[in-house]
Coordinates of C-alpha atoms and ligand atoms in Angstrom, one line a residue:
M1 CA 29.1 77.9 65.1
K2 CA 27.5 80.3 62.6
I3 CA 30.3 82.5 61.2
L4 CA 29.5 85.5 58.9
I5 CA 32.6 86.0 56.5
I6 CA 33.0 89.4 54.9
N7 CA 35.2 90.4 52.0
S8 CA 35.0 94.1 51.6
G9 CA 36.3 95.7 48.5
S10 CA 36.4 99.2 47.2
S11 CA 32.9 98.9 45.6
S12 CA 31.6 95.6 46.7
V13 CA 31.0 93.6 49.6
K14 CA 31.1 89.7 49.5
Y15 CA 29.6 87.6 52.3
Q16 CA 28.8 84.0 53.4
L17 CA 27.3 82.6 56.4
I18 CA 29.0 79.4 57.3
N19 CA 28.0 76.8 59.7
T20 CA 31.3 75.5 61.0
S21 CA 29.9 72.3 62.5
T22 CA 28.7 71.0 59.1
N23 CA 31.0 73.3 57.0
N24 CA 27.7 74.2 55.1
V25 CA 27.3 77.7 53.3
L26 CA 23.6 78.7 54.8
C27 CA 23.5 81.6 52.4
K28 CA 25.9 83.9 50.4
G29 CA 25.8 87.1 48.7
L30 CA 27.5 89.9 46.8
I31 CA 26.5 93.6 46.9
E32 CA 28.5 95.4 44.0
K33 CA 28.9 99.0 42.5
I34 CA 28.3 100.3 46.0
G35 CA 28.2 104.3 45.6
E36 CA 27.2 104.1 41.8
D37 CA 24.0 105.1 40.3
E38 CA 22.6 101.6 40.3
S39 CA 24.2 99.0 42.8
F40 CA 23.3 95.3 42.3
V41 CA 22.4 93.0 45.1
H42 CA 22.8 89.2 44.5
H43 CA 22.1 86.9 47.3
T44 CA 21.3 83.1 47.5
K45 CA 20.1 80.7 50.1
E46 CA 20.1 77.2 48.7
K47 CA 18.0 77.2 45.5
E48 CA 16.4 80.7 46.4
I49 CA 18.0 83.5 44.5
Y50 CA 17.5 87.3 45.0
E51 CA 18.8 89.6 42.5
N52 CA 18.0 93.5 42.3
K53 CA 19.4 96.8 41.4
E54 CA 19.2 99.1 44.3
E55 CA 20.6 102.2 45.7
I56 CA 23.5 101.4 48.0
P57 CA 25.4 104.7 48.6
D58 CA 28.2 103.3 50.9
H59 CA 29.4 100.3 52.8
S60 CA 27.3 101.0 55.6
N61 CA 24.2 100.9 53.9
A62 CA 25.5 97.7 52.1
F63 CA 25.9 96.1 55.5
K64 CA 22.4 97.2 56.5
R65 CA 21.1 95.7 53.2
M66 CA 23.1 92.3 53.9
V67 CA 21.6 92.2 57.5
T68 CA 18.0 92.5 56.2
L69 CA 18.6 89.9 53.6
L70 CA 20.3 87.5 56.2
M71 CA 17.2 87.7 58.5
D72 CA 14.7 87.9 55.4
Q73 CA 11.7 85.4 55.9
K74 CA 12.4 83.9 52.5
Y75 CA 16.1 84.4 51.7
G76 CA 17.6 84.5 55.3
P77 CA 18.9 81.5 57.2
I78 CA 18.6 83.2 60.6
H79 CA 15.8 85.1 62.5
S80 CA 17.9 87.5 64.4
L81 CA 21.6 88.7 64.6
N82 CA 22.0 86.7 67.9
D83 CA 22.1 83.6 65.8
I84 CA 25.7 84.7 64.4
D85 CA 28.5 83.7 66.6
A86 CA 31.2 85.7 65.1
V87 CA 32.4 87.6 62.0
G88 CA 35.6 86.8 60.0
H89 CA 37.0 89.6 57.9
R90 CA 39.3 89.1 55.0
V91 CA 42.1 91.5 55.2
V92 CA 44.7 91.7 52.7
H93 CA 47.7 93.3 54.4
G94 CA 48.8 92.5 58.0
G95 CA 52.3 93.9 57.4
E96 CA 54.9 92.1 59.6
K97 CA 53.1 92.3 62.9
Y98 CA 50.5 89.5 62.2
S99 CA 51.5 86.0 61.6
E100 CA 48.1 84.8 62.7
S101 CA 44.6 85.7 62.5
I102 CA 43.6 88.0 65.5
L103 CA 40.4 89.4 67.3
I104 CA 39.8 92.9 66.3
N105 CA 40.4 95.6 68.8
E106 CA 41.2 99.4 68.7
D107 CA 44.8 98.4 68.2
V108 CA 44.3 96.1 65.4
I109 CA 42.2 98.5 63.5
N110 CA 45.2 101.2 63.8
E111 CA 47.6 98.6 62.5
I112 CA 45.3 97.7 59.5
R113 CA 45.0 101.4 58.9
K114 CA 49.0 101.7 59.1
D115 CA 49.4 98.9 56.7
S116 CA 47.2 100.7 54.2
K117 CA 50.3 102.3 52.7
L118 CA 51.5 98.8 51.8
A119 CA 48.1 97.9 50.1
P120 CA 46.5 101.2 49.4
L121 CA 43.7 99.7 47.1
H122 CA 42.7 96.6 49.6
N123 CA 43.2 97.6 53.2
P124 CA 41.1 100.8 53.2
P125 CA 38.0 99.0 51.9
N126 CA 38.6 96.0 54.3
L127 CA 38.7 98.4 57.2
K128 CA 35.3 100.1 55.9
G129 CA 33.8 96.6 56.1
I130 CA 35.3 96.0 59.6
L131 CA 34.0 99.4 60.9
S132 CA 30.5 98.8 59.3
S133 CA 30.3 95.3 60.8
I134 CA 31.2 96.6 64.0
E135 CA 28.6 99.4 63.8
M136 CA 25.8 96.8 62.9
M137 CA 27.1 94.1 65.5
P138 CA 29.0 96.0 68.2
D139 CA 28.7 92.9 70.5
K140 CA 30.0 90.2 68.2
P141 CA 33.7 89.0 68.2
Q142 CA 35.1 90.3 64.9
V143 CA 38.3 88.5 63.8
A144 CA 40.7 89.6 60.9
V145 CA 42.3 86.9 58.8
F146 CA 45.2 88.3 56.6
D147 CA 46.4 87.2 53.2
T148 CA 49.9 87.8 54.4
S149 CA 50.0 86.1 57.5
F150 CA 50.8 82.5 56.4
H151 CA 53.9 83.8 54.8
Q152 CA 55.5 85.4 57.9
T153 CA 57.5 82.4 58.4
I154 CA 59.6 83.2 55.2
P155 CA 63.1 83.7 56.4
P156 CA 65.1 87.0 56.0
H157 CA 67.3 85.9 53.0
V158 CA 64.2 85.1 51.2
Y159 CA 62.1 88.1 51.8
T160 CA 64.8 90.7 51.7
Y161 CA 65.3 92.4 48.2
G162 CA 68.7 93.2 46.9
L163 CA 68.1 96.9 47.5
P164 CA 70.0 99.0 50.2
Y165 CA 69.0 97.7 53.5
D166 CA 67.7 100.9 54.8
F167 CA 64.8 100.4 52.5
Y168 CA 63.6 97.5 54.5
K169 CA 64.4 99.0 57.8
N170 CA 62.7 102.5 56.8
Y171 CA 59.9 101.6 54.6
G172 CA 59.2 97.9 55.1
I173 CA 59.9 97.2 51.5
R174 CA 60.5 93.3 51.5
K175 CA 58.4 90.3 50.2
Y176 CA 55.3 89.9 52.0
G177 CA 53.3 87.4 49.7
F178 CA 49.6 86.9 49.2
H179 CA 46.9 84.3 48.7
G180 CA 48.2 83.0 52.2
T181 CA 44.7 81.9 53.3
S182 CA 44.5 79.7 50.2
H183 CA 47.8 78.4 50.4
K184 CA 47.4 77.4 53.9
Y185 CA 43.8 75.6 53.4
V186 CA 45.1 73.6 50.4
A187 CA 48.3 72.6 52.5
I188 CA 46.1 71.3 55.3
K189 CA 44.0 69.3 53.0
A190 CA 47.1 68.0 51.0
A191 CA 48.6 66.7 54.3
E192 CA 45.2 65.2 55.6
F193 CA 45.1 63.5 52.1
L194 CA 48.8 62.3 52.2
N195 CA 47.9 61.1 55.7
K196 CA 51.0 63.0 57.2
P197 CA 51.3 65.5 59.8
L198 CA 51.2 69.0 58.4
E199 CA 54.7 69.6 60.2
N200 CA 56.4 66.8 58.4
T201 CA 55.1 67.9 55.0
N202 CA 56.8 69.7 52.2
L203 CA 54.6 71.0 49.3
I204 CA 54.7 73.3 46.4
T205 CA 51.1 74.9 46.2
C206 CA 50.1 76.3 43.0
H207 CA 46.9 79.0 43.4
L208 CA 46.6 79.7 39.6
G209 CA 43.4 82.1 39.3
N210 CA 43.2 85.5 37.4
G211 CA 45.8 86.3 40.3
A212 CA 48.3 83.4 40.6
S213 CA 51.0 82.6 43.1
I214 CA 53.1 79.6 44.1
T215 CA 54.4 78.8 47.6
A216 CA 57.2 76.5 48.8
I217 CA 55.9 75.1 51.9
K218 CA 58.7 73.4 54.2
E219 CA 57.5 71.4 57.2
G220 CA 54.1 72.9 56.9
R221 CA 55.2 76.6 56.9
S222 CA 55.6 79.1 54.1
Y223 CA 59.2 79.3 53.1
D224 CA 59.0 81.3 49.8
T225 CA 56.3 82.5 47.6
S226 CA 56.2 84.0 44.2
M227 CA 54.2 87.3 45.1
G228 CA 56.2 90.0 46.7
F229 CA 55.9 93.6 48.2
T230 CA 52.8 93.7 46.0
P231 CA 50.8 91.0 44.0
V232 CA 52.4 91.9 40.9
E233 CA 55.8 89.9 41.3
G234 CA 56.1 86.3 40.2
L235 CA 53.9 84.3 37.7
L236 CA 52.3 85.8 34.5
M237 CA 48.6 86.6 35.5
G238 CA 45.3 87.5 33.9
T239 CA 46.3 91.2 33.5
R240 CA 49.4 91.4 35.8
S241 CA 52.8 91.2 34.2
G242 CA 54.6 89.1 37.0
D243 CA 58.5 89.3 37.0
I244 CA 60.0 91.9 34.7
D245 CA 63.2 93.7 34.8
P246 CA 62.6 96.9 37.1
A247 CA 64.6 98.9 34.8
I248 CA 61.9 98.6 32.2
L249 CA 59.7 100.8 34.2
I250 CA 62.5 103.5 34.4
Y251 CA 63.0 103.2 30.7
L252 CA 59.2 103.6 30.1
E253 CA 59.2 106.8 32.0
N254 CA 62.5 108.4 31.0
D255 CA 62.7 107.3 27.4
L256 CA 59.2 106.8 26.4
N257 CA 57.5 109.4 28.5
Y258 CA 54.8 107.2 30.3
S259 CA 53.8 108.6 33.4
M260 CA 53.6 106.7 36.8
P261 CA 50.0 106.1 36.7
Q262 CA 50.2 104.8 33.2
I263 CA 53.0 102.4 34.0
N264 CA 50.9 101.2 37.1
N265 CA 48.0 100.6 34.9
I266 CA 50.2 98.6 32.4
I267 CA 51.7 96.3 34.8
N268 CA 48.5 95.6 36.7
K269 CA 45.6 95.8 34.3
N270 CA 47.1 95.5 30.8
S271 CA 49.7 92.8 31.0
G272 CA 49.7 89.2 31.6
L273 CA 47.4 86.9 29.5
L274 CA 45.4 89.9 28.1
G275 CA 48.5 92.1 27.4
I276 CA 50.5 89.2 25.5
S277 CA 47.4 87.8 23.8
G278 CA 45.8 91.1 22.9
Y279 CA 42.6 89.4 23.4
S280 CA 41.4 88.0 27.0
N281 CA 42.6 87.6 30.2
D282 CA 40.4 84.4 30.5
M283 CA 42.4 81.1 30.4
R284 CA 39.6 79.3 28.8
K285 CA 39.6 81.6 25.8
I286 CA 43.4 81.7 25.7
V287 CA 43.3 77.9 25.5
K288 CA 40.5 78.0 22.9
K289 CA 42.3 80.6 20.6
S290 CA 45.7 78.8 21.2
E291 CA 44.3 75.5 19.9
E292 CA 42.8 77.4 16.9
G293 CA 46.3 78.3 16.0
D294 CA 46.4 82.0 17.3
F295 CA 50.2 82.8 17.8
R296 CA 49.8 85.3 20.5
A297 CA 47.3 83.4 22.5
K298 CA 49.7 80.3 22.3
L299 CA 52.6 82.6 23.4
A300 CA 50.5 83.7 26.4
F301 CA 49.9 80.2 27.3
D302 CA 53.2 79.1 26.9
I303 CA 54.6 82.1 29.0
F304 CA 52.2 81.1 31.7
C305 CA 53.1 77.5 31.9
Y306 CA 56.8 78.1 31.5
R307 CA 56.6 80.3 34.7
V308 CA 54.7 77.7 36.6
K309 CA 57.3 75.1 35.7
K310 CA 60.3 77.5 36.5
Y311 CA 58.8 78.5 40.0
I312 CA 58.1 74.7 40.7
G313 CA 61.9 73.9 39.7
A314 CA 63.3 76.7 41.8
Y315 CA 61.1 75.7 45.0
M316 CA 62.3 72.2 44.6
F317 CA 65.7 73.0 45.1
A318 CA 64.8 75.6 47.9
I319 CA 63.1 73.1 50.0
G320 CA 65.2 69.9 49.2
T321 CA 62.2 67.3 49.2
V322 CA 58.8 67.5 47.9
D323 CA 55.9 65.2 49.0
A324 CA 53.3 67.0 46.5
I325 CA 52.6 69.5 44.1
V326 CA 49.1 71.1 44.5
F327 CA 47.1 72.8 41.9
T328 CA 44.1 75.1 43.0
A329 CA 42.0 77.9 42.0
G330 CA 40.2 78.6 38.8
I331 CA 42.9 77.6 36.2
G332 CA 44.7 75.1 38.8
E333 CA 41.5 73.2 39.4
N334 CA 39.9 73.5 35.9
C335 CA 42.5 73.7 33.2
I336 CA 43.6 70.4 31.9
P337 CA 46.3 71.8 29.4
V338 CA 48.1 74.1 32.0
R339 CA 48.5 71.3 34.3
E340 CA 49.8 69.0 31.8
S341 CA 52.1 71.6 29.9
S342 CA 53.6 73.0 33.3
L343 CA 54.7 69.5 34.4
K344 CA 55.7 68.2 30.9
G345 CA 59.3 66.7 30.7
L346 CA 59.8 66.4 34.5
E347 CA 59.8 62.6 34.5
E348 CA 63.5 62.7 35.4
F349 CA 62.7 64.4 38.7
G350 CA 60.1 62.0 39.8
I351 CA 57.1 64.3 38.5
I352 CA 54.9 62.2 36.2
V353 CA 51.2 62.9 35.5
D354 CA 48.6 60.4 34.5
K355 CA 47.3 62.0 31.6
N356 CA 44.1 60.0 32.0
K357 CA 43.6 61.0 35.6
N358 CA 44.4 64.7 34.7
R359 CA 41.7 64.7 31.9
N360 CA 39.0 63.0 33.8
L361 CA 39.0 64.3 37.3
E362 CA 35.8 65.0 39.0
K363 CA 35.2 68.6 40.0
G364 CA 35.1 69.9 43.5
I365 CA 37.1 66.9 45.2
I366 CA 40.5 66.1 45.9
T367 CA 42.3 64.1 43.3
D368 CA 45.7 62.6 42.7
I369 CA 46.4 63.1 39.1
S370 CA 50.1 61.5 39.5
A371 CA 51.0 58.2 37.8
F372 CA 51.8 55.4 39.9
N373 CA 55.5 55.7 39.4
S374 CA 55.9 59.2 40.1
K375 CA 57.8 59.9 43.2
I376 CA 56.1 63.2 44.0
R377 CA 52.5 63.2 44.2
I378 CA 50.4 65.8 42.0
L379 CA 47.2 66.8 43.7
V380 CA 44.4 69.1 42.6
I381 CA 42.6 70.5 45.7
P382 CA 39.6 73.0 45.3
T383 CA 40.3 76.0 47.5
N384 CA 38.0 77.4 49.9
E385 CA 39.3 80.8 51.5
E386 CA 35.9 81.5 53.2
L387 CA 35.9 78.3 55.0
M388 CA 39.4 78.8 56.1
I389 CA 38.5 82.1 57.4
A390 CA 35.3 80.7 59.2
K391 CA 37.8 78.0 61.0
E392 CA 40.3 80.6 62.0
T393 CA 37.7 82.7 63.3
E394 CA 36.1 79.8 65.1
T395 CA 39.3 78.9 66.7
I396 CA 39.9 82.4 68.1
V397 CA 36.3 82.6 69.3
K398 CA 36.5 79.3 71.1
N399 CA 39.7 80.4 72.8
L400 CA 37.9 83.4 74.3
K401 CA 35.5 81.2 76.2
Ligands
ADP1 P1 40.3 85.0 41.0 O1 39.6 84.5 42.3 O2 41.8 85.3 41.1 O3 39.4 86.1 40.1 P2 39.8 82.4 39.9 O4 40.4 81.4 40.9 O5 38.2 82.4 40.0 O6 40.3 83.8 40.0 O7 40.1 81.9 38.4 C1 39.7 82.5 37.3 C2 40.5 82.0 36.0 O8 40.2 80.6 36.2 C3 40.1 82.5 34.7 O9 41.3 82.8 34.0 C4 39.5 81.5 34.0 O10 39.4 81.4 32.8 C5 39.9 80.2 34.8 N1 39.1 79.1 34.7 C6 38.0 78.9 35.3 N2 37.3 77.7 34.7 C7 38.1 77.1 33.8 C8 38.2 76.0 32.9 N3 37.2 75.1 32.8 N4 39.4 75.8 32.2 C9 40.2 76.9 32.2 N5 40.3 77.9 32.8 C10 39.3 78.1 33.6

């Protein structure tokens, strides 16, 4: 099947056309700065690259532009929209209703709209993408794949915060977790690699990118994850604080006169690697500066790795036995010192990195970096959220027939 994958953000639309029988990306593109003076269109089909500044006033026009590029003689892999079998949409928040991907209808649209209060920055632009896509391709099956749905198996004693219970019942305040599509994808790949049925596999999956989260997977299902009600909780991230004492925020407002919008900005945009180092949110730069002896860059690096280690430890106890620890995403797949440092000193617990394998792994393929005597396997697995969305969409569409 040829499945169009859409990731629609507030000012950008990312897309990929994937052939699910070969897993090949037929073309992909990014339309950004939508609604600004000069929008930017970037589209590639194999070696052909189209880049141009254009006027794209809104999402609906972005979709029209995408469709012309998909069918363009030089840059497009298809001749007509009839060549597309279905559209898969990344949707950030599916609330408590969706534990699986779902075919989009009026009810689903209303539910995504309702969940916008839980993800005000993400669900509204995701929905704009869905509506524009339906407008352009009204007769195609459209599927929503939620970042939260993989985590709907997390049990109540794990997802409930220690707040008055009514806050959960009345306002839906609980742990939801994010990056579910990536955690699920690498879990499936890890089980295949280990040659075990997923339902018998226990994993700790570390998605370490600009946003970062760790998931404890018990018998193939998410049991706990480090992000929470929002994607701010948990690990130190590029610009997000991760775990902090919530009373700090009250102190900032009451005693230091910061406004709520300022506080929101601080914990989301000015904290993490950037805030600690005062230099960059990019782990490559942090590692380099830290190796040059910069105190704050080293501190940022150390905090990042310490939290990864701490969550891995907590999740080992939470799920009892662990077949493998998986590293994925920009930092997880590429950053040798983060993997080495996060797992340092865990030999007693059966976690032993083979330093040579860790340093010399080939990019883009699944690699086991554990030493021969490591009880727990340590895997580096390239994530592919778009392919996962395509596969989920394909499964739903096949069941329609
Ligand atoms: P997101 O999708 O959340 O924006 P990515 O998964 O693309 O994030 O990861 C981005 C992070 O990966 C950045 O911090 C970047 O520095 C880091 N990264 C990418 N390549 C490397 C590398 N070779 N070494 C260290 N860090 C890397």
